[in-house]
Short mmCIF file of N, CA and C in Angstrom, two decimals:
data_model
loop_
_atom_site.label_atom_id
_atom_site.label_comp_id
_atom_site.label_asym_id
_atom_site.label_seq_id
_atom_site.Cartn_x
_atom_site.Cartn_y
_atom_site.Cartn_z
N PRO A 1 66.23 77.58 73.96
CA PRO A 1 66.19 78.95 73.46
C PRO A 1 66.82 79.12 72.07
N LEU A 2 67.89 78.38 71.78
CA LEU A 2 68.49 78.50 70.44
C LEU A 2 67.51 78.03 69.36
N ALA A 3 66.83 76.92 69.61
CA ALA A 3 65.89 76.40 68.62
C ALA A 3 64.76 77.40 68.39
N ASN A 4 64.27 78.02 69.44
CA ASN A 4 63.21 79.02 69.29
C ASN A 4 63.71 80.22 68.50
N ARG A 5 64.90 80.63 68.76
CA ARG A 5 65.44 81.81 68.08
C ARG A 5 65.73 81.52 66.61
N TYR A 6 66.30 80.38 66.30
CA TYR A 6 66.72 80.07 64.94
C TYR A 6 65.59 79.52 64.07
N GLY A 7 64.61 78.89 64.69
CA GLY A 7 63.59 78.18 63.92
C GLY A 7 64.07 76.75 63.66
N ALA A 8 63.13 75.87 63.35
CA ALA A 8 63.43 74.45 63.25
C ALA A 8 64.48 74.14 62.18
N LEU A 9 64.32 74.69 60.98
CA LEU A 9 65.24 74.35 59.90
C LEU A 9 66.65 74.88 60.17
N ARG A 10 66.77 76.14 60.54
CA ARG A 10 68.10 76.69 60.82
C ARG A 10 68.76 75.98 61.99
N PHE A 11 67.97 75.65 63.00
CA PHE A 11 68.53 74.95 64.15
C PHE A 11 69.05 73.58 63.73
N ALA A 12 68.26 72.85 62.94
CA ALA A 12 68.69 71.52 62.48
C ALA A 12 69.96 71.62 61.64
N LEU A 13 70.03 72.62 60.77
CA LEU A 13 71.23 72.81 59.95
C LEU A 13 72.43 73.18 60.82
N PHE A 14 72.21 74.04 61.79
CA PHE A 14 73.29 74.44 62.70
C PHE A 14 73.78 73.25 63.52
N PHE A 15 72.83 72.47 64.04
CA PHE A 15 73.16 71.27 64.81
C PHE A 15 73.99 70.32 63.95
N GLY A 16 73.53 70.10 62.71
CA GLY A 16 74.26 69.22 61.80
C GLY A 16 75.65 69.75 61.46
N ALA A 17 75.75 71.06 61.23
CA ALA A 17 77.04 71.66 60.88
C ALA A 17 78.04 71.53 62.03
N THR A 18 77.58 71.75 63.26
CA THR A 18 78.50 71.63 64.39
C THR A 18 78.88 70.17 64.61
N GLY A 19 77.94 69.26 64.35
CA GLY A 19 78.26 67.84 64.44
C GLY A 19 79.31 67.43 63.41
N LEU A 20 79.18 67.94 62.19
CA LEU A 20 80.18 67.64 61.16
C LEU A 20 81.53 68.25 61.50
N ALA A 21 81.53 69.44 62.07
CA ALA A 21 82.80 70.06 62.49
C ALA A 21 83.45 69.22 63.59
N ALA A 22 82.63 68.68 64.48
CA ALA A 22 83.15 67.83 65.55
C ALA A 22 83.84 66.59 64.96
N VAL A 23 83.17 65.95 64.03
CA VAL A 23 83.74 64.77 63.37
C VAL A 23 85.00 65.14 62.59
N ALA A 24 84.96 66.26 61.90
CA ALA A 24 86.11 66.69 61.10
C ALA A 24 87.35 66.90 61.96
N LEU A 25 87.19 67.57 63.11
CA LEU A 25 88.35 67.79 63.97
C LEU A 25 88.87 66.46 64.52
N PHE A 26 87.95 65.60 64.95
CA PHE A 26 88.38 64.32 65.49
C PHE A 26 89.22 63.54 64.47
N PHE A 27 88.72 63.42 63.25
CA PHE A 27 89.45 62.64 62.24
C PHE A 27 90.67 63.38 61.70
N ALA A 28 90.70 64.70 61.79
CA ALA A 28 91.92 65.43 61.43
C ALA A 28 93.04 65.12 62.42
N LEU A 29 92.67 64.93 63.68
CA LEU A 29 93.66 64.61 64.71
C LEU A 29 93.97 63.12 64.79
N HIS A 30 93.06 62.29 64.28
CA HIS A 30 93.23 60.83 64.30
C HIS A 30 92.93 60.27 62.91
N PRO A 31 93.76 60.56 61.93
CA PRO A 31 93.43 60.18 60.54
C PRO A 31 93.37 58.67 60.30
N LEU A 32 94.01 57.88 61.11
CA LEU A 32 94.02 56.43 60.90
C LEU A 32 93.01 55.71 61.79
N GLU A 33 92.25 56.45 62.56
CA GLU A 33 91.25 55.86 63.47
C GLU A 33 90.16 55.16 62.67
N GLN A 34 89.82 53.94 63.10
CA GLN A 34 88.77 53.20 62.41
C GLN A 34 87.57 52.94 63.30
N THR A 35 87.64 53.39 64.54
CA THR A 35 86.51 53.24 65.45
C THR A 35 85.46 54.29 65.12
N PRO A 36 84.21 53.89 64.97
CA PRO A 36 83.18 54.89 64.63
C PRO A 36 82.89 55.81 65.82
N LEU A 37 82.53 57.03 65.49
CA LEU A 37 82.06 57.96 66.52
C LEU A 37 80.57 57.75 66.68
N VAL A 38 80.13 57.66 67.93
CA VAL A 38 78.73 57.42 68.20
C VAL A 38 78.23 58.51 69.14
N GLY A 39 77.08 59.08 68.82
CA GLY A 39 76.48 60.06 69.71
C GLY A 39 76.41 61.44 69.10
N ALA A 40 75.76 62.32 69.82
CA ALA A 40 75.53 63.69 69.36
C ALA A 40 76.27 64.70 70.22
N SER A 41 77.19 64.24 71.04
CA SER A 41 77.83 65.15 72.00
C SER A 41 78.63 66.26 71.33
N GLY A 42 79.19 66.01 70.16
CA GLY A 42 79.92 67.06 69.45
C GLY A 42 78.98 68.18 69.03
N ALA A 43 77.81 67.82 68.51
CA ALA A 43 76.83 68.83 68.11
C ALA A 43 76.24 69.53 69.33
N ILE A 44 76.01 68.79 70.39
CA ILE A 44 75.50 69.41 71.62
C ILE A 44 76.53 70.40 72.15
N SER A 45 77.79 70.06 72.05
CA SER A 45 78.85 70.99 72.44
C SER A 45 78.80 72.24 71.57
N GLY A 46 78.44 72.07 70.31
CA GLY A 46 78.27 73.22 69.42
C GLY A 46 77.17 74.15 69.90
N MET A 47 76.09 73.59 70.40
CA MET A 47 75.00 74.42 70.93
C MET A 47 75.46 75.17 72.18
N MET A 48 76.31 74.52 72.97
CA MET A 48 76.85 75.19 74.16
C MET A 48 77.76 76.34 73.76
N GLY A 49 78.55 76.14 72.71
CA GLY A 49 79.41 77.21 72.21
C GLY A 49 78.59 78.39 71.71
N ALA A 50 77.51 78.09 71.01
CA ALA A 50 76.63 79.16 70.53
C ALA A 50 75.98 79.89 71.69
N ALA A 51 75.51 79.15 72.68
CA ALA A 51 74.86 79.78 73.84
C ALA A 51 75.82 80.72 74.56
N ALA A 52 77.09 80.36 74.59
CA ALA A 52 78.08 81.21 75.26
C ALA A 52 78.18 82.57 74.57
N ARG A 53 77.93 82.62 73.27
CA ARG A 53 78.02 83.89 72.55
C ARG A 53 76.91 84.86 72.93
N TYR A 54 75.86 84.37 73.56
CA TYR A 54 74.79 85.25 74.04
C TYR A 54 75.04 85.72 75.46
N GLY A 55 76.13 85.28 76.05
CA GLY A 55 76.56 85.79 77.35
C GLY A 55 75.77 85.30 78.54
N PHE A 56 74.96 84.27 78.36
CA PHE A 56 74.17 83.72 79.46
C PHE A 56 73.33 84.80 80.13
N ARG A 57 72.80 85.70 79.33
CA ARG A 57 71.94 86.76 79.86
C ARG A 57 70.63 86.14 80.32
N VAL A 58 70.05 86.74 81.34
CA VAL A 58 68.78 86.27 81.90
C VAL A 58 67.77 87.40 81.86
N ASP A 59 66.56 87.09 81.40
CA ASP A 59 65.46 88.05 81.44
C ASP A 59 64.98 88.11 82.88
N ARG A 60 65.24 89.21 83.54
CA ARG A 60 64.93 89.32 84.97
C ARG A 60 63.44 89.22 85.26
N SER A 61 62.59 89.58 84.31
CA SER A 61 61.15 89.51 84.56
C SER A 61 60.64 88.06 84.57
N SER A 62 61.23 87.20 83.74
CA SER A 62 60.76 85.82 83.67
C SER A 62 61.71 84.84 84.34
N GLY A 63 62.97 85.24 84.50
CA GLY A 63 63.96 84.33 85.06
C GLY A 63 64.51 83.33 84.06
N HIS A 64 64.10 83.45 82.80
CA HIS A 64 64.55 82.53 81.75
C HIS A 64 65.72 83.12 80.98
N ALA A 65 66.42 82.24 80.28
CA ALA A 65 67.53 82.68 79.44
C ALA A 65 67.02 83.67 78.41
N ALA A 66 67.77 84.74 78.22
CA ALA A 66 67.38 85.77 77.26
C ALA A 66 68.34 85.72 76.08
N PHE A 67 67.86 85.23 74.96
CA PHE A 67 68.66 85.17 73.75
C PHE A 67 68.25 86.32 72.83
N ALA A 68 67.95 87.46 73.44
CA ALA A 68 67.55 88.63 72.67
C ALA A 68 68.79 89.38 72.20
N GLY A 69 68.64 90.05 71.09
CA GLY A 69 69.74 90.82 70.56
C GLY A 69 70.73 89.95 69.82
N ALA A 70 71.72 90.62 69.28
CA ALA A 70 72.75 89.91 68.51
C ALA A 70 73.68 89.15 69.44
N PRO A 71 74.31 88.10 68.92
CA PRO A 71 75.34 87.43 69.72
C PRO A 71 76.43 88.43 70.10
N LEU A 72 77.01 88.22 71.25
CA LEU A 72 78.06 89.13 71.71
C LEU A 72 79.28 89.06 70.80
N PRO A 73 79.90 90.20 70.55
CA PRO A 73 81.17 90.17 69.82
C PRO A 73 82.22 89.42 70.64
N ILE A 74 83.22 88.89 69.97
CA ILE A 74 84.26 88.12 70.65
C ILE A 74 84.90 88.93 71.77
N GLY A 75 85.15 90.21 71.54
CA GLY A 75 85.75 91.06 72.57
C GLY A 75 84.90 91.13 73.83
N ALA A 76 83.58 91.23 73.67
CA ALA A 76 82.68 91.27 74.82
C ALA A 76 82.68 89.94 75.55
N VAL A 77 82.76 88.86 74.80
CA VAL A 77 82.82 87.52 75.42
C VAL A 77 84.09 87.41 76.26
N LEU A 78 85.20 87.88 75.71
CA LEU A 78 86.47 87.79 76.43
C LEU A 78 86.50 88.66 77.69
N ARG A 79 85.63 89.67 77.75
CA ARG A 79 85.56 90.52 78.94
C ARG A 79 84.50 90.06 79.95
N SER A 80 83.70 89.07 79.58
CA SER A 80 82.62 88.60 80.45
C SER A 80 83.15 87.53 81.41
N ARG A 81 83.14 87.86 82.69
CA ARG A 81 83.62 86.91 83.69
C ARG A 81 82.81 85.62 83.66
N GLY A 82 81.50 85.72 83.55
CA GLY A 82 80.65 84.53 83.53
C GLY A 82 80.94 83.62 82.36
N VAL A 83 81.06 84.21 81.17
CA VAL A 83 81.32 83.41 79.98
C VAL A 83 82.72 82.80 80.04
N MET A 84 83.69 83.58 80.45
CA MET A 84 85.06 83.06 80.52
C MET A 84 85.19 81.95 81.57
N THR A 85 84.47 82.08 82.68
CA THR A 85 84.47 81.02 83.69
C THR A 85 83.88 79.75 83.10
N PHE A 86 82.75 79.89 82.41
CA PHE A 86 82.12 78.75 81.76
C PHE A 86 83.08 78.10 80.76
N LEU A 87 83.71 78.92 79.90
CA LEU A 87 84.63 78.38 78.90
C LEU A 87 85.79 77.64 79.55
N GLY A 88 86.35 78.21 80.60
CA GLY A 88 87.47 77.57 81.29
C GLY A 88 87.08 76.24 81.92
N VAL A 89 85.97 76.22 82.64
CA VAL A 89 85.51 74.99 83.29
C VAL A 89 85.17 73.94 82.24
N TRP A 90 84.49 74.35 81.19
CA TRP A 90 84.10 73.41 80.14
C TRP A 90 85.33 72.78 79.49
N MET A 91 86.33 73.59 79.17
CA MET A 91 87.55 73.07 78.54
C MET A 91 88.31 72.13 79.48
N VAL A 92 88.43 72.51 80.74
CA VAL A 92 89.14 71.66 81.71
C VAL A 92 88.44 70.32 81.86
N ILE A 93 87.12 70.33 81.99
CA ILE A 93 86.38 69.07 82.13
C ILE A 93 86.62 68.19 80.91
N ASN A 94 86.56 68.76 79.71
CA ASN A 94 86.78 67.96 78.50
C ASN A 94 88.20 67.43 78.41
N LEU A 95 89.17 68.25 78.75
CA LEU A 95 90.55 67.79 78.71
C LEU A 95 90.82 66.70 79.75
N VAL A 96 90.30 66.88 80.95
CA VAL A 96 90.52 65.88 82.00
C VAL A 96 89.86 64.56 81.63
N THR A 97 88.59 64.60 81.21
CA THR A 97 87.92 63.34 80.85
C THR A 97 88.55 62.71 79.62
N GLY A 98 89.08 63.52 78.74
CA GLY A 98 89.72 62.98 77.54
C GLY A 98 91.09 62.40 77.80
N LEU A 99 91.86 63.07 78.62
CA LEU A 99 93.24 62.63 78.86
C LEU A 99 93.36 61.62 79.99
N VAL A 100 92.52 61.74 80.99
CA VAL A 100 92.58 60.85 82.15
C VAL A 100 91.57 59.72 82.02
N GLY A 101 90.45 59.98 81.45
CA GLY A 101 89.39 58.99 81.35
C GLY A 101 88.20 59.41 82.18
N PHE A 102 87.05 58.89 81.81
CA PHE A 102 85.82 59.26 82.49
C PHE A 102 85.72 58.61 83.86
N ALA A 103 85.95 57.32 83.89
CA ALA A 103 85.89 56.59 85.16
C ALA A 103 86.77 55.36 85.05
N PRO A 104 87.50 55.04 86.10
CA PRO A 104 88.36 53.85 86.06
C PRO A 104 87.55 52.59 85.80
N GLY A 105 88.08 51.71 84.97
CA GLY A 105 87.45 50.43 84.73
C GLY A 105 86.38 50.44 83.66
N ILE A 106 86.08 51.59 83.08
CA ILE A 106 85.06 51.64 82.03
C ILE A 106 85.76 51.57 80.68
N ASP A 107 85.32 50.60 79.87
CA ASP A 107 85.90 50.47 78.53
C ASP A 107 85.34 51.55 77.61
N GLY A 108 86.09 51.85 76.60
CA GLY A 108 85.65 52.86 75.63
C GLY A 108 86.27 54.20 75.92
N GLN A 109 86.38 54.96 74.90
CA GLN A 109 87.00 56.27 75.03
C GLN A 109 85.98 57.36 74.74
N ILE A 110 86.27 58.53 75.24
CA ILE A 110 85.46 59.70 74.94
C ILE A 110 86.19 60.49 73.86
N ALA A 111 85.48 60.84 72.83
CA ALA A 111 86.08 61.62 71.74
C ALA A 111 86.04 63.10 72.12
N TRP A 112 86.85 63.44 73.11
CA TRP A 112 86.84 64.81 73.64
C TRP A 112 87.25 65.82 72.58
N GLU A 113 88.04 65.39 71.60
CA GLU A 113 88.43 66.29 70.52
C GLU A 113 87.21 66.72 69.70
N ALA A 114 86.27 65.79 69.55
CA ALA A 114 85.03 66.11 68.83
C ALA A 114 84.22 67.15 69.60
N HIS A 115 84.21 67.03 70.92
CA HIS A 115 83.50 68.03 71.73
C HIS A 115 84.08 69.42 71.48
N ILE A 116 85.38 69.50 71.45
CA ILE A 116 86.04 70.80 71.24
C ILE A 116 85.75 71.31 69.83
N GLY A 117 85.80 70.42 68.84
CA GLY A 117 85.49 70.84 67.47
C GLY A 117 84.08 71.37 67.33
N GLY A 118 83.12 70.70 67.94
CA GLY A 118 81.73 71.16 67.89
C GLY A 118 81.55 72.48 68.61
N PHE A 119 82.18 72.60 69.78
CA PHE A 119 82.08 73.82 70.57
C PHE A 119 82.63 75.02 69.80
N VAL A 120 83.80 74.85 69.22
CA VAL A 120 84.43 75.95 68.47
C VAL A 120 83.57 76.32 67.26
N ALA A 121 83.02 75.32 66.57
CA ALA A 121 82.15 75.60 65.42
C ALA A 121 80.90 76.36 65.85
N GLY A 122 80.31 75.99 66.97
CA GLY A 122 79.14 76.70 67.45
C GLY A 122 79.46 78.10 67.91
N PHE A 123 80.58 78.24 68.59
CA PHE A 123 81.00 79.55 69.11
C PHE A 123 81.24 80.54 67.98
N PHE A 124 81.95 80.10 66.94
CA PHE A 124 82.28 81.01 65.85
C PHE A 124 81.24 81.02 64.73
N GLY A 125 80.42 79.97 64.63
CA GLY A 125 79.44 79.90 63.55
C GLY A 125 78.07 80.44 63.89
N VAL A 126 77.91 80.92 65.11
CA VAL A 126 76.61 81.36 65.57
C VAL A 126 76.01 82.45 64.69
N ARG A 127 76.80 83.36 64.21
CA ARG A 127 76.28 84.47 63.39
C ARG A 127 75.79 84.01 62.01
N VAL A 128 76.31 82.91 61.53
CA VAL A 128 75.88 82.41 60.22
C VAL A 128 74.43 81.95 60.27
N PHE A 129 74.03 81.35 61.37
CA PHE A 129 72.69 80.78 61.47
C PHE A 129 71.71 81.65 62.24
N ASP A 130 72.19 82.69 62.89
CA ASP A 130 71.31 83.56 63.68
C ASP A 130 70.36 84.31 62.77
N ARG A 131 69.13 84.44 63.21
CA ARG A 131 68.14 85.22 62.46
C ARG A 131 68.38 86.69 62.72
N ARG A 132 68.84 87.39 61.73
CA ARG A 132 69.10 88.83 61.89
C ARG A 132 67.84 89.66 61.64
N ASP A 133 66.88 89.05 60.97
CA ASP A 133 65.71 89.82 60.55
C ASP A 133 64.63 89.93 61.62
N ARG A 134 64.80 89.23 62.73
CA ARG A 134 63.79 89.32 63.80
C ARG A 134 64.43 88.98 65.13
N THR A 135 63.80 89.43 66.20
CA THR A 135 64.23 89.06 67.54
C THR A 135 63.22 88.07 68.07
N PRO A 136 63.63 87.20 68.98
CA PRO A 136 62.71 86.16 69.47
C PRO A 136 61.54 86.73 70.24
#
């Protein structure tokens, strides 16, 4: 739904921007790290942050996600039980997998800080890339 709403170019730019924010936060917290970051999970987390700003509304006639209208203001997000539940569960999962590990015996680390950086960038950057001139 975000790609349909934003269009291909804006979506690609938004995806890239949240990915860069993810990398930026990771390296700000680990300035001496030399291990490369691999994957798109930071940018995908950015898309999840953006989706949260639409409040997970559903078009009752079709049963599909409704990304109609402007993104919710921060105050409305903070009052939405569904969005706040999602945010809490998402943060806990990222913190647990980051601090405890994904699974015992598996080598490699999860750059959970990058997930948080991407999510925050998507959550707060959604209005920059949203098409204000039309509704989907």
